[in-house]
Amino acid sequence: MENYLWRIGGPQGSGIDRAALLFSRLCAKQGLYVLARREYHSNITGRHSYSDVRIGTQPVLSHSASPRMLVCLDAESVCRHVHNVLSTGYLIYDSHIADTHLSQLKLLDPLLLENLCKPLQKANLNCNIRELLNLAEQHGITPIAMDYETLFQRLRDEFAIPKTNAERSRNVIAVAISAALLGLTSEDVCHEVAEIFHNKPEAVALNSEAVQLAYDYVATLGINVLQPFANVEVARDDRLWVNGVQSVALGKLAAGLGIQTYYPISPATDESVFLESNYVVPMNDATHAGPVIIQTEDELAAITMACGAALTGARAATSTSGPGFSLMVEGLGWAGMTETPVVVSLYQRGGPATGLPTRTEQGDLQFVLHAGHGEFPRIVLASGDVEECFYDAFRAFNYAERYQLPVIHLLDKNLASTAQTLPPFVTDDLVIDRGEILHTADSSRHASRFLLSKNGISPRPLLEESRQIFWTSGVEHNETGHVSESPEVRRRMKEKREAKLVLAAKEIPLDEKIGVYGDRQASLMLISWGSNKGAILEAIDRMNQENRPIQAIMVKLLWPFPARELEMLVKSNKKLILLECNQTGQFSQLFRQELGCNINHRLLKYNGRPFVVEELVQSLTSIFDGTAEELMIHNNLFE
Amino acid sequence: MENYLWRIGGPQGSGIDRAALLFSRLCAKQGLYVLARREYHSNITGRHSYSDVRIGTQPVLSHSASPRMLVCLDAESVCRHVHNVLSTGYLIYDSHIADTHLSQLKLLDPLLLENLCKPLQKANLNCNIRELLNLAEQHGITPIAMDYETLFQRLRDEFAIPKTNAERSRNVIAVAISAALLGLTSEDVCHEVAEIFHNKPEAVALNSEAVQLAYDYVATLGINVLQPFANVEVARDDRLWVNGVQSVALGKLAAGLGIQTYYPISPATDESVFLESNYVVPMNDATHAGPVIIQTEDELAAITMACGAALTGARAATSTSGPGFSLMVEGLGWAGMTETPVVVSLYQRGGPATGLPTRTEQGDLQFVLHAGHGEFPRIVLASGDVEECFYDAFRAFNYAERYQLPVIHLLDKNLASTAQTLPPFVTDDLVIDRGEILHTADSSRHASRFLLSKNGISPRPLLEESRQIFWTSGVEHNETGHVSESPEVRRRMKEKREAKLVLAAKEIPLDEKIGVYGDRQASLMLISWGSNKGAILEAIDRMNQENRPIQAIMVKLLWPFPARELEMLVKSNKKLILLECNQTGQFSQLFRQELGCNINHRLLKYNGRPFVVEELVQSLTSIFDGTAEELMIHNNLFE
Amino acid sequence: MKPKEFETEIKNDWCAGCGDYGILRAMEKAFAELGLAPHQIAVFGGIGCSGKTPYYLEVNGIHTLHGRVLPFATGAKLANPTMTVIAVGGDGDGLGIGAGHFVNAGRRNLDLTYLLFNNEVYGLTKGQAAPTIRYGDKTKAMTTASLQSHINPVMLALTSGYTWIGRGYAYYLDQLTTLIIDAIRHKGSAFLEILQPCPVYNDLHDKHWYEYTAASGQSRLYALSDEGYEPSISVNADENMHQEKFAQCVQKAQEWGDRIPVGVFYQDLSAPEFTQQISQQIKSYRERPPAKQVRLEQNSKPMVNMQSLLRKFTL
Amino acid sequence: MKPKEFETEIKNDWCAGCGDYGILRAMEKAFAELGLAPHQIAVFGGIGCSGKTPYYLEVNGIHTLHGRVLPFATGAKLANPTMTVIAVGGDGDGLGIGAGHFVNAGRRNLDLTYLLFNNEVYGLTKGQAAPTIRYGDKTKAMTTASLQSHINPVMLALTSGYTWIGRGYAYYLDQLTTLIIDAIRHKGSAFLEILQPCPVYNDLHDKHWYEYTAASGQSRLYALSDEGYEPSISVNADENMHQEKFAQCVQKAQEWGDRIPVGVFYQDLSAPEFTQQISQQIKSYRERPPAKQVRLEQNSKPMVNMQSLLRKFTL
Ligand SMILES: Cc1ncc(C[n+]2csc(CCOP(=O)(O)OP(=O)(O)O)c2C)c(N)n1
Ligand SMILES: Cc1ncc(C[n+]2csc(CCOP(=O)(O)OP(=O)(O)O)c2C)c(N)n1
Ligand code: SF4
Ligand code: SF4
Ligand SMILES: [Mg+2]
Ligand SMILES: [Mg+2]
């Protein structure tokens, strides 16, 4: 079966999220693989939001541009997505919006409005939804009008509830209609409804009834029920349903997170809020423990409080996004200078300033590599997909403690709001590396916090725990941690700190540094990092199937940069393509700085949206065919 | 005449600064060229500080390692500097410290103490000042004991003042003794004393008498008066005496600085404090105006307040050092996003965290290039010497307003605390470029703050002044400055902003981008940036004289990086040497990222002290002779 | 101009029933009554739902950074003291991340007006506790009840030195309008706390809660002026009057629960305004404030007399 | 241990006559009297002359960042609540750049002690005005007199919610020692302002000024306790008592000039301490605080039961 994309759009606050969750779980429970993602505005209610649910019989790696079924809860959704629907696809809309004139939609961007109206005006048509849908129908799309009002009226009659309450089931109705059209049973839908609303019996009753009404309604439409999922091979083993923030949080819990500080910020907040709700964590010895999660007054406090906690031996982290990270950089330098292990989970979003709070971008790479005045070692790692988030979050603490430095775990909005069916995390192999901790047997009264050593590691005393007292300082210091301005001490301490990165580069295994995929013989090599992984893997798979072989490398460890490892792979006869989700080609800069070699093509996207597999295949094909420009910029005209 | 280095050292609070100023002015007034620099601890009183005054008959470009005359106001100064004195040099010390045992000097770093004692102990000598001086004498140095106490007693008798008051003239006495030994007249010294203490008549009287006593004392010593400055050709034209912070401040005043915000921080504070004292600035039309200087609560406020001011059309700046800059990066991004012209003067110091507050380093280059989450254009320029500081500070506002973006003017502690005799600033050629300002003639009600244009420049409305109202936003926005999350708007706005850098790269003249020095035919090319300029120019001059030709390029415009211009100069047959005052070779990284070409040698220094011409010549010679390593690290074993 | 004319065309994206609408209307009315021209007003917004206010007003609008609205506004006012400068923002913006600026801006008696939208939550980030939420309170978006004491904005403003301090309520349009006018008219730093229901996230203190008490069946909110409260320290007041007005403000600031005072809590007419003081130091300030120190035309020569300026550096 | 034993060997680089020496001695005495072991104490310092204090004490010493001493100290205390955690720093550190943390740390009644060295100047950066300098005051390093009102640390602490608030004077060793002991013993957030002469930069309020008034020929400083002042709100106090103690603290906080009160201004014994509240929520907190959640030995297995944790994510 080819992957099936279902999309639902509507105003924020209308339950898009929950609809997508319901539909995703419904499909996943059939044994199908699912990947869901979400786009939304920085707004609480009213602005447009949509969710994609992509379904397959093999693990779904990425999302795609073109839905086979589009569910529009309002007129704006039709405007934003109608052009993307596959020509054989379905578009379910509210029958009452047909006469809505596009100029009534005040939240449409002028540019989009213009794009929509131009063809209609040219054809001397009314600029309304009806005409848009007519056009779509001419292109082979099947519009399905849905009379929600009648259904709401039935619900009101049955449950004796006010209109607004009945209207709340709109999202569930939308899912039920889709499910009915796709040949899924109403029992399965009702089962998931019961799961999702499990602590609200009235909601379960109302929505279950809504499901029935929707199925009845579809039956009256006389449309052939599609059966894309019938008779396909499905998975029978245990699978998880997690999104990026949950995956990170679970990795942290596995690592023994002691304290997480945070200041609310999209799209990072959800991780901390999720952790907050997990204050009772089951232990292997049948006891319970739980991390302390502290909402601080700002991000300056978040990073410094985490550092303070780390001095006691607690595994300490903070989680943020660009603006918050901007406020953390002095604290980050302190961690570097005092060799304090601290983990920062950074969910990139569109910058600079407040930027695009809920849109994705890989715009912080160079900033993260150099954040903070002065020079200090740090480790930067980036996860490629939801599954990697878990293992990387776990590993981040090991790196931080082993090398006694700040670790930045690069994530982004794209990962945060992508949920996936995944195989259960393999936790048996996980080992906690605490690095060299100063043990209390030693009897002298002071610990030498910054003992000079060849590999740069000084055994780390912990406040109180190590019993020896010690000094530590963000001012340059000697071995005992007291201030020193001596030029020789300065030089040695700088060298000691930097040596830890040499050690890390030596010790960290290859598979934690890079991932190599696709055809090793291919003459095209695509190199990238972070959340582009899914789209890339799917694209090279398609390319390889089309006999256009490509190899792909995902760089996971961004600092210390695995230059030597890459050099071995990047043969001079290969054409290099670098792909990233930003404007200035930050990874390309880094690559060139570290490898000095030429890059043949750069694929960039910087409109706040992630790469999509279709456009990627197109670009790669043109590169393969030799018709491509050096620089290729991906867009989204609509959406 | 060869340049003459005079050095004075002593505890902070003992007037080292004033002594150096006095001596510098004294020499400068003779028509000599002078360069003075200062090293000091992050401490108010007690710790060691010293000043170098280098004197020549041609402009003095840099400082040097080895004094011909060393004046030690205390025992610690002997320890820190005795090894540097030229073997034909003089060392003036307080006769009462001879028996001080080194272990009594609690502020000596253990490492230094060890270094000093080892040879003494080996020779079975006492570890005291007397023996150190004996060793020095054996190496050809002339120690001159100075009995300050007797002089103080005379002053007390004469002026009927308490001991502590008399002791305050120690620094002036030290200068007078030096002057006497160097054959300068006591009248000239007294003249300068009068200038320096001009608003304190008692101080003038006391110190003038102290000068006389010192001259009398020297006469009794029976030492031949040296006459290094006798019969040399001297300058007769007007010259300035300014240091780096003053030069920057004067450049800002010339540019019409309207407001400067600051939060105290070494070594930047002096600039703002100097501006504060200049609140009455003379205008060409005989009126007066003056910038508003505001001490803010922190650096977050400093940058954002400056941005707020800039919206009105004021030329707005802030001045800081590493830790402060770390707190400004979100604000910087706001300026980038809203295209607000703001100037940040950044005096680099040893980092990270509190680091080495009063020591130099070029450790913030990469940070500055990437500071702030997300992507936005900025201009980064670095001054090479005190003279350039003036012109660059002036220019920074022109860049900021013409391209509507934040400009970072990179300076460092080395420049801040270097003072020089300079030719008067050429101000006739200065032109103020305000960029495109939206004029009020236009009658529509809103200004389109972010009008899309080819070159990226949108005419800039000013609050109130332009009469049209406008919106501006740190959130991504459309042309009117309202929020837009449209992918197309996002792309276009990012491209518009970035286009300004392309324009800047095209428009900025070559001599504002790079400076080319030395022998253009040479096969060695030394490339560097910032305050290394003086040492480099002097070094290549010496090398060229010794028939070891070298060419040097100082990169002044660091972003947009003048890659094309450099490519034209960097021929493949040249050996490239990159030199900078940091550990990680930040400029080398940038160079490689932008030019992709190989670097043959890197000269680095990262012990908090600037490059010194002698060691530079040594390294360059070894490169010339083919005996050098790829990486060469410069040290200071002693201070 | 009429209040309506201060409304922009663009669609507002606050939630239905949000108290912010009330505040917006009051601002429009206040601008109209003050007879100000749009270009003379600059409204600076923080980040949060509240921070979007500038987009909805037909005056100069600057959307700043989270927590920094006060320094931005301060910079503009210092650079061009003839403008009417207003800062608006949420309670998280002003008292969480922005608390340091809140306190230190109070120290300068600069003639600007700060409207703080107090909804006790972080609206735009989905309802976390703001620093104004009380010990033990738990809104629906919070995992657990607040373990911290709250910040009392009026008390903090008083402690920080604001010379005009008031409190209004988002849905009492006329009263709020009057307060905003009064705050803008005050020649010095004016702080107005506005109790702002957030129907989406604050289920504890909604419109109903504010406007109805079980005890009296009436609104909790009462006007200080109705009780004859006199907030003002007169121009030449003595130390006693200062202490008395300070103390009564402290007392009123503590009131909460069944009776919540609104109105002007404190006004110090005796304190000299900040730009007045600057002009005493920099004589040219009024005439040539920072905004007007450099000619607007292109390619002019520096106006500064460099010869004269460099004199003291010449050897 | 004796006070002397809390002294380190390294050379102190404060200026002769600096009030910081007095504070250092008092801390040593307090530690000795409390009978604490050095490794159980962690002193966090801000940046400034005052911030160097940790180097001079024979206990764990952490030199943090300018303005951030409170969050650092908070993190350590939360992670290991059995330690005695003390934060020290200057008035610029705490009330200028650190004011946001000052206010928000007050909201948490966490058991730590904050000693604020008030010398009215930025010592280490050469004498600029600190936020504590009064309107119109001009020390010798300032170009002009201060045009801003000052922050009153006791008032700000009260407004922010600290549950123990005191003021001491650097040179009154015994009194200061007692105050420090009391502050440390208090189970909750304790704030102690210490009037600290800076002989180098503060020529307005030096030792002589504090200890001598022309009027009385005596010290300006008087002990609150000498006047029978009772600062404490008892464990089960009613609302009235809260208001009364709050109001008397406000009143005493305003006193300045010829008579300056020192001693304990306010103590609220009724407020539950923050870590106590955490342990009510996280039952394992006392036994397994963040510092003790992961075994110290190398290469252990995760202690978390992942199977059980992942259950709710399993389809
Ligand atoms: C530095 C930074 N941290 C965090 C955020 C995320 N953020 C946006 S709005 C907001 C809080 C909004 O709360 P409030 O100020 O009370 O305004 P309201 O939405 O309630 O009106 C936060 C934390 C940000 N934009 N910048
Ligand atoms: C972010 C940052 N800004 C500025 C500084 C410079 N700085 C060092 S100490 C200090 C102020 C010291 O004043 P205070 O806190 O009152 O301490 P004191 O020296 O008076 O004891 C400042 C501004 C810094 N270290 N970090
Ligand atoms: S979330 Fe609350 S504050 Fe924000 S717009 Fe909605 S109702 Fe208003
Ligand atoms: S400058 Fe002042 S506060 Fe700092 S050490 Fe010297 S006397 Fe003490
Ligand atoms: Mg709020
Ligand atoms: Mg201070």
GROMACS .gro file of N, CA, C and O in nm, chain D residues 247-284:
model
  152
 1840ALA      N    1   0.262   4.597   5.825
 1840ALA     CA    2   0.256   4.743   5.833
 1840ALA      C    3   0.370   4.800   5.917
 1840ALA      O    4   0.431   4.901   5.882
 1841GLN      N    5   0.402   4.733   6.025
 1841GLN     CA    6   0.510   4.788   6.109
 1841GLN      C    7   0.645   4.775   6.038
 1841GLN      O    8   0.732   4.861   6.053
 1842CYS      N    9   0.658   4.670   5.958
 1842CYS     CA   10   0.782   4.657   5.881
 1842CYS      C   11   0.791   4.769   5.779
 1842CYS      O   12   0.897   4.830   5.761
 1843VAL      N   13   0.680   4.796   5.710
 1843VAL     CA   14   0.678   4.906   5.613
 1843VAL      C   15   0.723   5.035   5.681
 1843VAL      O   16   0.808   5.109   5.630
 1844GLN      N   17   0.670   5.057   5.799
 1844GLN     CA   18   0.700   5.182   5.867
 1844GLN      C   19   0.848   5.191   5.904
 1844GLN      O   20   0.916   5.290   5.878
 1845LYS      N   21   0.899   5.083   5.959
 1845LYS     CA   22   1.039   5.083   6.001
 1845LYS      C   23   1.133   5.091   5.881
 1845LYS      O   24   1.242   5.149   5.888
 1846ALA      N   25   1.088   5.033   5.772
 1846ALA     CA   26   1.172   5.033   5.652
 1846ALA      C   27   1.195   5.175   5.601
 1846ALA      O   28   1.295   5.203   5.535
 1847GLN      N   29   1.101   5.264   5.630
 1847GLN     CA   30   1.114   5.403   5.580
 1847GLN      C   31   1.212   5.485   5.662
 1847GLN      O   32   1.260   5.587   5.615
 1848GLU      N   33   1.240   5.442   5.783
 1848GLU     CA   34   1.327   5.524   5.869
 1848GLU      C   35   1.467   5.534   5.813
 1848GLU      O   36   1.528   5.433   5.778
 1849TRP      N   37   1.519   5.653   5.810
 1849TRP     CA   38   1.655   5.674   5.759
 1849TRP      C   39   1.697   5.812   5.806
 1849TRP      O   40   1.615   5.892   5.849
 1850GLY      N   41   1.823   5.838   5.803
 1850GLY     CA   42   1.869   5.971   5.841
 1850GLY      C   43   1.936   5.965   5.976
 1850GLY      O   44   2.031   5.889   5.995
 1851ASP      N   45   1.884   6.040   6.069
 1851ASP     CA   46   1.950   6.045   6.199
 1851ASP      C   47   1.933   5.917   6.280
 1851ASP      O   48   2.012   5.889   6.369
 1852ARG      N   49   1.826   5.845   6.247
 1852ARG     CA   50   1.805   5.718   6.317
 1852ARG      C   51   1.775   5.608   6.217
 1852ARG      O   52   1.680   5.616   6.141
 1853ILE      N   53   1.860   5.507   6.219
 1853ILE     CA   54   1.847   5.398   6.123
 1853ILE      C   55   1.833   5.267   6.199
 1853ILE      O   56   1.923   5.228   6.274
 1854PRO      N   57   1.720   5.199   6.182
 1854PRO     CA   58   1.701   5.075   6.257
 1854PRO      C   59   1.781   4.959   6.199
 1854PRO      O   60   1.795   4.945   6.077
 1855VAL      N   61   1.836   4.877   6.285
 1855VAL     CA   62   1.896   4.750   6.245
 1855VAL      C   63   1.834   4.640   6.331
 1855VAL      O   64   1.780   4.667   6.438
 1856GLY      N   65   1.842   4.517   6.282
 1856GLY     CA   66   1.781   4.407   6.355
 1856GLY      C   67   1.684   4.332   6.265
 1856GLY      O   68   1.690   4.346   6.142
 1857VAL      N   69   1.596   4.254   6.327
 1857VAL     CA   70   1.500   4.177   6.249
 1857VAL      C   71   1.375   4.262   6.228
 1857VAL      O   72   1.312   4.305   6.323
 1858PHE      N   73   1.341   4.285   6.101
 1858PHE     CA   74   1.225   4.369   6.068
 1858PHE      C   75   1.097   4.286   6.059
 1858PHE      O   76   0.988   4.336   6.084
 1859TYR      N   77   1.112   4.161   6.019
 1859TYR     CA   78   0.993   4.085   5.984
 1859TYR      C   79   1.027   3.937   5.983
 1859TYR      O   80   1.134   3.898   5.937
 1860GLN      N   81   0.938   3.858   6.036
 1860GLN     CA   82   0.956   3.713   6.025
 1860GLN      C   83   0.819   3.648   6.022
 1860GLN      O   84   0.736   3.675   6.108
 1861ASP      N   85   0.798   3.566   5.922
 1861ASP     CA   86   0.668   3.500   5.910
 1861ASP      C   87   0.687   3.351   5.935
 1861ASP      O   88   0.739   3.279   5.850
 1862LEU      N   89   0.648   3.307   6.053
 1862LEU     CA   90   0.666   3.166   6.088
 1862LEU      C   91   0.549   3.081   6.039
 1862LEU      O   92   0.552   2.958   6.049
 1863SER      N   93   0.449   3.147   5.986
 1863SER     CA   94   0.329   3.072   5.947
 1863SER      C   95   0.338   3.014   5.806
 1863SER      O   96   0.260   2.927   5.769
 1864ALA      N   97   0.433   3.066   5.728
 1864ALA     CA   98   0.439   3.023   5.588
 1864ALA      C   99   0.513   2.891   5.575
 1864ALA      O  100   0.621   2.874   5.629
 1865PRO      N  101   0.456   2.795   5.505
 1865PRO     CA  102   0.524   2.666   5.488
 1865PRO      C  103   0.647   2.681   5.398
 1865PRO      O  104   0.644   2.755   5.301
 1866GLU      N  105   0.753   2.611   5.438
 1866GLU     CA  106   0.878   2.620   5.362
 1866GLU      C  107   0.861   2.546   5.228
 1866GLU      O  108   0.783   2.451   5.217
 1867PHE      N  109   0.935   2.591   5.129
 1867PHE     CA  110   0.915   2.543   4.992
 1867PHE      C  111   0.946   2.395   4.973
 1867PHE      O  112   0.868   2.321   4.911
 1868THR      N  113   1.059   2.348   5.028
 1868THR     CA  114   1.092   2.206   5.005
 1868THR      C  115   0.996   2.115   5.082
 1868THR      O  116   0.970   2.002   5.041
 1869GLN      N  117   0.942   2.166   5.192
 1869GLN     CA  118   0.838   2.089   5.262
 1869GLN      C  119   0.719   2.066   5.171
 1869GLN      O  120   0.659   1.959   5.168
 1870GLN      N  121   0.687   2.170   5.097
 1870GLN     CA  122   0.573   2.159   5.007
 1870GLN      C  123   0.604   2.066   4.892
 1870GLN      O  124   0.518   1.990   4.848
 1871ILE      N  125   0.727   2.074   4.843
 1871ILE     CA  126   0.765   1.982   4.736
 1871ILE      C  127   0.750   1.839   4.784
 1871ILE      O  128   0.697   1.753   4.714
 1872SER      N  129   0.793   1.814   4.907
 1872SER     CA  130   0.788   1.674   4.951
 1872SER      C  131   0.645   1.627   4.975
 1872SER      O  132   0.619   1.508   4.977
 1873GLN      N  133   0.555   1.721   4.988
 1873GLN     CA  134   0.416   1.677   4.994
 1873GLN      C  135   0.367   1.631   4.858
 1873GLN      O  136   0.282   1.543   4.847
 1874GLN      N  137   0.427   1.692   4.756
 1874GLN     CA  138   0.385   1.656   4.621
 1874GLN      C  139   0.465   1.536   4.571
 1874GLN      O  140   0.409   1.439   4.522
 1875ILE      N  141   0.597   1.544   4.587
 1875ILE     CA  142   0.684   1.433   4.546
 1875ILE      C  143   0.725   1.362   4.674
 1875ILE      O  144   0.815   1.406   4.744
 1876LYS      N  145   0.660   1.251   4.700
 1876LYS     CA  146   0.679   1.187   4.831
 1876LYS      C  147   0.824   1.144   4.854
 1876LYS      O  148   0.871   1.137   4.967
 1877SER      N  149   0.892   1.111   4.747
 1877SER     CA  150   1.028   1.060   4.759
 1877SER      C  151   1.131   1.171   4.779
 1877SER      O  152   1.249   1.143   4.794
   0.00000   0.00000   0.00000
